[in-house]
C-alpha cells in the first residue's frame, strides 16, 4: 500500500505514460464509493420518506429501482464515452452531475420529483464510475495495479455496508431538521472536495484507438436490462399487471437481438458496446460468473434485513443500521489482508471466503429463528462478523480476476461491462429476494419469511463457492 500512496504522477517527458499517484488513487476510490453508498443508503430511510412524502410502496420501490436501473443501463456507455473523450473529463463531468442530482434529491418537494432526481442521479453515476477502474487499468501495472484493485474491491464492499449504516445515523440525527433529506445532501460537500482533488491529481487518459458509440447496441442493451429489471422490481407492488408479464416475455428477445448485433459488429472489425470477443478471456468470463450470485445475494440481504429489523423487530433507523456494523468492521480488516493471502494462496481464497460467508449467514439465520423479534446487533454479531470476513475474501479478489487480463486499450469497455453486471445483479437482488421476502411475509409471518429468504441467499453463496473453484489459480 505504501508504494501506491507515495507514488507521484510521472513528469519525465511527453512520452511517459500517465501514472496515478496516491492522492489520485484516493480521489477515484472516493468517487467509487459514492454510487454504491447511495444505492444502499436509502434502505433504512424508506419508511421516513414514505411518511413524509405520502408515498406508496410502489413509488418507494421506484426510489430504489429508478436509480439502480438508470445506473445499470448507462454504465457501458459511460465507459465507452470515457475511452472516446477522455476519462478524466467524463469523471469530472459525472461527479459534478452526481452532486447536482444529489442536491435535487435532497430538495425534492414530492415523491415523483424524488424518483426523477434518483433516475438522473443514477445516470450521473454511470458517467463517473467506469472511469475509476479504467483509469486504474490505464495508469498502473504490476504490483501497484494489484494493490489498487484490492483497494477498489475493499472500497466497494465496505461502501455497500457503510451506506446502510450511514443512512440510519443521518435519518435519526435529523441534522438541521433535514430528516431523510440528509442522506442525499451529504453527497454535496463530498463531491465538491472530490472535484477539487480530481482537478489536481487525476491524470487524463483515453483509448489510443477510440471507437464511435455503438448506438444500436446501446439501445438494445437498455431494452434488455429494462425489460428484466423494471417488471421484477415493480411487479409485486403493482399487483403483477399485464405489462409486467409482457415485459418479461420480451426480455429474451431483446437480449438475443443485442447479442446478434454485437457479434456482427465484432466480426466486422468494429468495437461494439460489449464485444463478444472480450468474453474469450477466461479470467473475465469466470470472474463475471461469480459477480452475479455474490451481488444478488448481497443486495437482497441488505434490503431484507433493513425491512425486517425496522418493521418486524421494531428497531429505529440507527439500531437497524448499526446491526451490520460488525460486518463492516470485519470486512475492512480482512480486506486489508487480502492481497497477501492472494499472493500466497492464489484465488483459492475465494471459495474459502464463500465457505466463511455461508457459516456466517447460517449463524444469522439461526439467530433470527431463535431470537425473533428480539433481533439486534448482539444477536447478529457472531454471524455478521464471520460473514464480513468471508465477503472480504471474495469481492476484491473477484474484481481483480475479472480485469486482470483485459488489454489497456479496452480498459473502459472491460470496466463498464464488469460494473454493469455488478449493478444489474445488485438491482436484481433487491427485486428477487426483496420480492420473495415481502410476498412470503403476509402468509408466513416476518420471522419465517426472513429465515426462508436467508436460506435462499445461502444457496447463492454455495454457488459462488463452487464457481470460485473454476477460477484461474493465479491472477495475471
XYZ file of C-alpha atoms in Angstrom:
476
model
C 0.000 0.000 0.000
C 2.904 2.361 0.789
C 4.117 2.083 -2.798
C 0.779 3.323 -4.080
C 0.317 6.076 -1.527
C 3.765 7.581 -2.086
C 3.907 7.421 -5.869
C 3.810 10.643 -7.899
C 2.490 11.409 -11.368
C 5.231 10.799 -13.927
C 6.598 14.047 -15.410
C 9.792 12.813 -17.057
C 8.763 13.655 -20.599
C 5.904 13.917 -23.018
C 6.206 10.254 -23.994
C 5.962 8.961 -20.425
C 2.674 7.184 -19.715
C 0.425 8.819 -17.119
C 0.756 7.452 -13.601
C -1.824 7.557 -10.832
C -0.344 8.951 -7.625
C -1.519 8.386 -4.083
C -3.800 11.422 -3.994
C -5.274 10.473 -7.365
C -5.975 6.933 -6.173
C -7.673 8.251 -3.048
C -9.817 10.541 -5.204
C -11.009 7.868 -7.630
C -11.734 5.475 -4.751
C -13.780 8.217 -3.087
C -15.753 8.514 -6.318
C -16.153 4.731 -6.474
C -17.688 4.749 -3.001
C -20.330 7.405 -3.721
C -22.619 5.485 -6.142
C -22.561 2.306 -4.053
C -23.217 4.172 -0.815
C -26.190 5.844 -2.499
C -27.618 2.549 -3.722
C -27.897 1.295 -0.136
C -28.228 4.498 1.907
C -31.962 4.812 1.215
C -32.891 1.344 2.535
C -33.310 2.451 6.144
C -34.677 5.858 5.090
C -37.604 4.498 3.031
C -40.161 4.400 5.879
C -39.405 8.034 6.730
C -39.535 9.081 3.067
C -42.876 7.328 2.633
C -44.386 9.039 5.682
C -43.059 12.492 4.793
C -43.993 12.447 1.092
C -47.143 10.315 1.415
C -45.613 7.816 -0.985
C -46.990 4.328 -1.521
C -44.959 1.141 -1.642
C -44.708 1.073 -5.452
C -43.343 4.636 -5.575
C -40.855 3.901 -2.799
C -39.565 0.896 -4.734
C -39.046 3.227 -7.702
C -36.852 5.430 -5.495
C -34.516 2.436 -5.225
C -35.096 0.886 -8.646
C -35.042 4.116 -10.679
C -31.504 4.811 -9.523
C -30.309 1.243 -9.970
C -31.818 0.705 -13.418
C -30.570 4.023 -14.879
C -27.160 3.277 -13.431
C -27.032 -0.231 -14.905
C -28.388 0.765 -18.324
C -25.831 3.527 -18.959
C -22.655 2.120 -17.388
C -21.160 0.538 -20.502
C -21.947 3.672 -22.496
C -20.185 5.699 -19.811
C -17.080 3.558 -20.197
C -17.134 3.965 -23.979
C -17.522 7.749 -23.749
C -14.536 7.886 -21.404
C -12.430 5.968 -23.933
C -13.579 8.366 -26.633
C -13.472 11.808 -24.997
C -11.080 11.282 -22.096
C -11.667 9.513 -18.796
C -10.733 12.455 -16.596
C -13.159 14.692 -18.470
C -16.040 12.228 -18.048
C -15.024 11.636 -14.442
C -15.221 15.345 -13.594
C -18.457 15.857 -15.519
C -20.102 12.786 -13.984
C -19.041 13.757 -10.466
C -20.353 17.306 -10.875
C -23.667 15.951 -12.186
C -23.818 13.492 -9.289
C -23.523 16.376 -6.838
C -26.250 18.399 -8.572
C -28.659 15.464 -8.773
C -27.975 14.611 -5.112
C -28.977 18.172 -4.276
C -32.134 17.723 -6.361
C -32.951 14.525 -4.420
C -32.468 16.298 -1.109
C -34.726 19.180 -2.134
C -37.424 17.096 -3.859
C -40.887 18.525 -2.991
C -42.803 15.304 -3.670
C -42.318 11.600 -4.307
C -42.321 11.700 -8.099
C -39.776 14.539 -8.133
C -37.580 12.341 -5.943
C -37.957 9.416 -8.351
C -36.969 11.633 -11.319
C -33.974 13.015 -9.435
C -32.891 9.480 -8.492
C -33.004 8.389 -12.137
C -30.820 11.372 -13.062
C -28.503 10.568 -10.175
C -28.086 7.014 -11.454
C -27.261 8.320 -14.939
C -24.625 10.644 -13.440
C -23.065 7.760 -11.537
C -22.889 5.786 -14.795
C -20.777 8.542 -16.348
C -18.428 8.727 -13.357
C -17.821 5.217 -12.083
C -16.492 3.409 -15.210
C -13.688 5.978 -15.366
C -12.414 4.826 -11.975
C -11.474 1.295 -12.994
C -10.444 2.386 -16.488
C -8.072 4.979 -15.016
C -6.570 2.408 -12.632
C -6.114 -0.033 -15.511
C -4.507 2.590 -17.756
C -2.200 4.226 -15.183
C -0.919 1.324 -13.068
C 0.738 -2.019 -13.696
C 2.210 -4.980 -11.859
C 2.093 -4.922 -8.043
C 0.759 -1.338 -7.984
C -2.247 -2.366 -10.056
C -2.842 -5.432 -7.870
C -2.844 -3.275 -4.733
C -5.036 -0.612 -6.346
C -7.563 -3.221 -7.470
C -7.603 -4.771 -3.994
C -8.289 -1.345 -2.507
C -11.053 -0.816 -5.062
C -12.697 -4.098 -4.126
C -12.384 -3.298 -0.429
C -13.878 0.155 -1.025
C -16.796 -1.312 -2.973
C -17.665 -3.888 -0.331
C -17.281 -1.504 2.595
C -19.362 1.161 0.819
C -22.308 -1.187 0.406
C -22.455 -1.884 4.145
C -21.460 1.612 5.276
C -24.205 3.152 3.143
C -26.898 1.384 5.136
C -25.285 2.298 8.473
C -24.776 5.925 7.437
C -28.375 6.171 6.246
C -29.696 5.151 9.651
C -27.429 7.566 11.502
C -28.298 10.523 9.273
C -32.057 9.949 9.397
C -32.009 9.702 13.200
C -29.679 12.692 13.595
C -32.176 14.897 11.711
C -29.462 17.487 11.018
C -30.995 20.969 10.952
C -34.402 19.369 10.563
C -33.485 17.761 7.222
C -34.559 14.245 8.254
C -34.267 11.777 5.357
C -33.073 14.542 3.015
C -29.646 14.491 4.655
C -28.903 11.061 3.117
C -28.714 12.837 -0.252
C -27.467 16.290 0.812
C -24.402 14.737 2.461
C -23.090 13.998 -1.035
C -22.754 17.666 -1.975
C -19.709 18.616 0.177
C -18.095 15.259 -0.628
C -18.486 15.918 -4.366
C -17.060 19.442 -4.034
C -13.982 18.050 -2.277
C -13.691 15.293 -4.883
C -13.826 17.748 -7.782
C -11.069 19.849 -6.210
C -8.843 16.806 -5.683
C -9.569 15.292 -9.103
C -8.626 18.501 -10.897
C -5.230 18.327 -9.203
C -4.417 14.635 -9.031
C -6.259 12.501 -11.613
C -4.377 12.227 -14.944
C -6.148 12.285 -18.280
C -6.218 9.026 -20.227
C -8.137 7.792 -23.236
C -8.090 4.878 -25.604
C -5.356 5.032 -28.249
C -7.909 3.921 -30.858
C -11.330 5.091 -29.633
C -14.356 3.766 -31.420
C -17.583 5.678 -32.032
C -20.565 4.985 -29.821
C -22.441 1.801 -30.732
C -25.952 3.268 -30.979
C -27.868 0.045 -31.842
C -26.025 -1.848 -29.119
C -26.738 0.886 -26.566
C -30.471 0.831 -27.254
C -30.691 -2.966 -27.248
C -28.704 -3.279 -24.009
C -31.002 -0.701 -22.416
C -34.048 -2.620 -23.656
C -32.670 -5.904 -22.288
C -31.984 -4.503 -18.818
C -35.245 -2.552 -18.626
C -37.477 -5.421 -19.728
C -35.978 -7.617 -16.993
C -35.442 -5.317 -14.022
C -38.445 -2.989 -14.179
C -41.179 -5.684 -14.027
C -39.307 -7.679 -11.385
C -38.915 -4.568 -9.244
C -42.400 -3.111 -9.664
C -44.477 -6.232 -10.358
C -45.372 -7.266 -6.813
C -46.268 -3.757 -5.591
C -48.335 -3.115 -8.739
C -50.185 -6.445 -8.475
C -48.435 -8.051 -11.469
C -50.450 -6.318 -14.229
C -50.301 -7.495 -17.844
C -47.462 -5.147 -18.810
C -45.087 -6.852 -16.341
C -45.595 -10.246 -17.973
C -45.300 -8.796 -21.484
C -42.063 -7.088 -20.476
C -40.592 -10.285 -19.042
C -41.627 -12.160 -22.186
C -39.831 -9.545 -24.301
C -36.573 -9.849 -22.332
C -35.108 -12.958 -24.058
C -35.849 -11.495 -27.497
C -34.197 -8.170 -26.606
C -31.180 -9.996 -25.177
C -30.868 -12.224 -28.252
C -31.103 -9.214 -30.575
C -28.420 -7.430 -28.552
C -26.071 -10.403 -28.770
C -26.645 -10.794 -32.528
C -25.955 -7.110 -33.233
C -22.833 -7.093 -31.062
C -21.453 -10.290 -32.604
C -21.999 -8.949 -36.126
C -20.203 -5.688 -35.274
C -17.341 -7.598 -33.630
C -16.858 -9.860 -36.666
C -16.894 -6.814 -38.952
C -13.875 -5.394 -37.146
C -15.742 -2.665 -35.279
C -15.778 -2.351 -31.497
C -19.331 -2.922 -30.276
C -20.597 -1.699 -26.936
C -19.952 -5.133 -25.373
C -17.553 -7.051 -27.650
C -18.370 -10.791 -27.536
C -14.670 -11.424 -28.186
C -13.972 -9.908 -24.750
C -15.594 -12.984 -23.219
C -12.928 -15.159 -24.797
C -10.766 -14.023 -21.865
C -11.237 -16.903 -19.425
C -10.473 -14.859 -16.298
C -13.061 -12.227 -17.247
C -15.744 -14.756 -18.115
C -15.317 -16.852 -14.998
C -14.940 -13.816 -12.756
C -18.198 -12.328 -14.006
C -19.965 -15.628 -13.299
C -19.133 -15.045 -9.609
C -20.126 -11.376 -9.597
C -23.752 -12.308 -10.374
C -24.653 -14.611 -7.427
C -22.479 -12.647 -4.990
C -24.123 -9.306 -5.829
C -27.671 -10.707 -5.954
C -27.250 -12.235 -2.509
C -25.531 -9.185 -1.015
C -28.047 -6.547 -2.116
C -31.030 -8.775 -1.392
C -29.751 -9.412 2.125
C -29.153 -5.718 2.821
C -32.651 -4.757 1.683
C -34.410 -7.585 3.506
C -32.550 -7.128 6.791
C -33.313 -3.382 6.774
C -37.038 -4.030 6.353
C -37.130 -6.901 8.852
C -35.285 -5.060 11.602
C -37.417 -1.918 11.316
C -40.870 -3.263 10.523
C -40.600 -6.620 12.280
C -38.140 -6.258 15.152
C -39.211 -2.650 15.771
C -35.731 -1.129 15.654
C -35.170 2.501 14.776
C -33.043 3.530 11.775
C -29.840 3.857 13.834
C -30.181 0.471 15.517
C -31.125 -1.169 12.207
C -28.075 0.305 10.519
C -25.663 -0.410 13.365
C -26.761 -4.047 13.482
C -24.485 -4.512 10.476
C -21.543 -2.579 11.947
C -19.673 -5.797 12.910
C -19.929 -6.961 9.297
C -18.440 -3.673 8.054
C -15.634 -3.618 10.615
C -14.526 -7.197 9.973
C -14.845 -6.699 6.206
C -12.449 -3.752 6.381
C -9.843 -5.623 8.439
C -9.878 -8.764 6.300
C -9.867 -6.852 3.015
C -6.527 -5.309 4.007
C -5.078 -8.798 4.439
C -6.498 -9.967 1.098
C -3.539 -9.086 -1.176
C -1.101 -11.044 0.989
C -3.407 -14.040 1.113
C -3.871 -13.962 -2.663
C -0.114 -13.736 -3.199
C 0.328 -16.861 -1.096
C -2.734 -18.967 -1.897
C -3.982 -17.546 -5.203
C -7.684 -17.500 -5.999
C -8.392 -20.355 -3.589
C -9.187 -17.626 -1.077
C -12.484 -17.085 -2.961
C -14.121 -20.473 -2.188
C -12.658 -20.224 1.317
C -14.336 -16.845 1.693
C -17.610 -18.268 0.382
C -17.452 -21.031 2.998
C -16.924 -18.439 5.743
C -19.775 -16.309 4.423
C -22.016 -19.358 4.377
C -21.221 -20.124 8.014
C -21.908 -16.514 8.973
C -25.196 -16.480 7.090
C -26.243 -19.737 8.760
C -25.499 -18.216 12.175
C -27.624 -15.150 11.355
C -30.445 -17.403 10.141
C -30.293 -19.354 13.407
C -30.318 -16.090 15.377
C -33.418 -14.913 13.508
C -35.156 -18.232 14.142
C -34.374 -18.373 17.867
C -34.427 -14.710 18.938
C -37.228 -13.135 16.882
C -38.446 -10.460 17.398
C -35.593 -9.552 19.795
C -33.100 -9.330 16.936
C -30.373 -6.701 17.077
C -26.650 -6.124 16.982
C -25.884 -8.575 19.836
C -27.850 -11.451 18.313
C -26.490 -10.844 14.813
C -22.894 -10.103 15.859
C -21.307 -13.599 15.533
C -22.862 -14.314 12.156
C -22.289 -10.803 10.792
C -18.618 -10.875 11.789
C -17.975 -14.249 10.150
C -19.938 -13.264 7.025
C -17.975 -9.992 6.766
C -14.685 -11.901 6.817
C -15.925 -14.224 4.080
C -17.161 -11.406 1.862
C -13.844 -9.555 2.209
C -12.004 -12.601 0.897
C -14.226 -12.732 -2.182
C -15.202 -9.356 -3.611
C -11.781 -7.639 -4.007
C -10.301 -10.822 -5.480
C -13.164 -11.322 -7.939
C -12.770 -7.754 -9.227
C -9.044 -8.322 -9.735
C -9.684 -11.558 -11.604
C -12.241 -10.021 -13.981
C -9.932 -7.237 -15.198
C -6.571 -8.955 -14.781
C -6.102 -9.785 -18.480
C -8.162 -7.035 -20.149
C -5.871 -5.049 -22.502
C -5.282 -1.402 -21.523
C -6.861 -0.216 -24.797
C -10.109 -1.889 -23.718
C -9.940 -0.735 -20.111
C -13.077 1.405 -20.410
C -15.104 -1.329 -22.090
C -13.977 -4.019 -19.628
C -14.657 -1.797 -16.628
C -18.080 -0.856 -17.952
C -19.022 -4.487 -18.550
C -17.962 -5.574 -15.082
C -19.738 -2.744 -13.268
C -22.858 -3.223 -15.406
C -23.001 -6.889 -14.424
C -22.451 -5.957 -10.783
C -25.029 -3.157 -10.748
C -27.639 -5.155 -12.660
C -27.132 -8.004 -10.198
C -27.471 -5.646 -7.221
C -30.773 -4.374 -8.629
C -31.839 -7.946 -9.405
C -31.082 -8.985 -5.830
C -33.426 -6.342 -4.405
C -36.068 -7.270 -6.999
C -35.917 -11.047 -6.448
C -35.009 -11.623 -2.792
C -36.877 -8.488 -1.739
C -39.982 -9.582 -3.619
C -39.704 -13.110 -2.188
C -39.485 -11.790 1.370
C -42.333 -9.293 1.014
C -44.531 -11.864 -0.740
C -43.995 -14.527 1.946
C -44.483 -12.206 4.919
C -48.333 -11.954 4.860
C -48.805 -15.723 4.846
C -45.811 -16.978 6.854
C -45.119 -14.110 9.204
C -41.984 -11.991 9.099
C -39.730 -14.367 11.016
C -40.349 -17.357 8.764
C -40.205 -15.166 5.653
C -36.824 -13.818 6.787
C -35.459 -17.287 7.542
C -36.657 -18.620 4.173
C -35.098 -15.705 2.293
C -31.790 -16.109 4.124
C -31.730 -19.803 3.202
C -32.251 -18.884 -0.456
C -29.330 -16.492 -0.192
C -27.280 -19.276 1.362
C -27.825 -21.264 -1.836
C -26.362 -18.325 -3.809
C -23.313 -18.341 -1.507
C -22.820 -22.068 -2.148
C -22.998 -21.406 -5.903
C -20.377 -18.659 -5.576
C -18.054 -21.012 -3.727
C -18.414 -23.750 -6.354
C -17.801 -21.310 -9.207
C -14.773 -19.998 -7.333
C -13.114 -23.390 -7.737
C -13.067 -22.772 -11.525
C -11.077 -19.541 -11.352
C -7.523 -19.482 -12.734
C -5.279 -20.387 -9.808
C -3.107 -17.283 -10.172
C -4.127 -13.732 -11.104
C -2.267 -12.252 -14.061
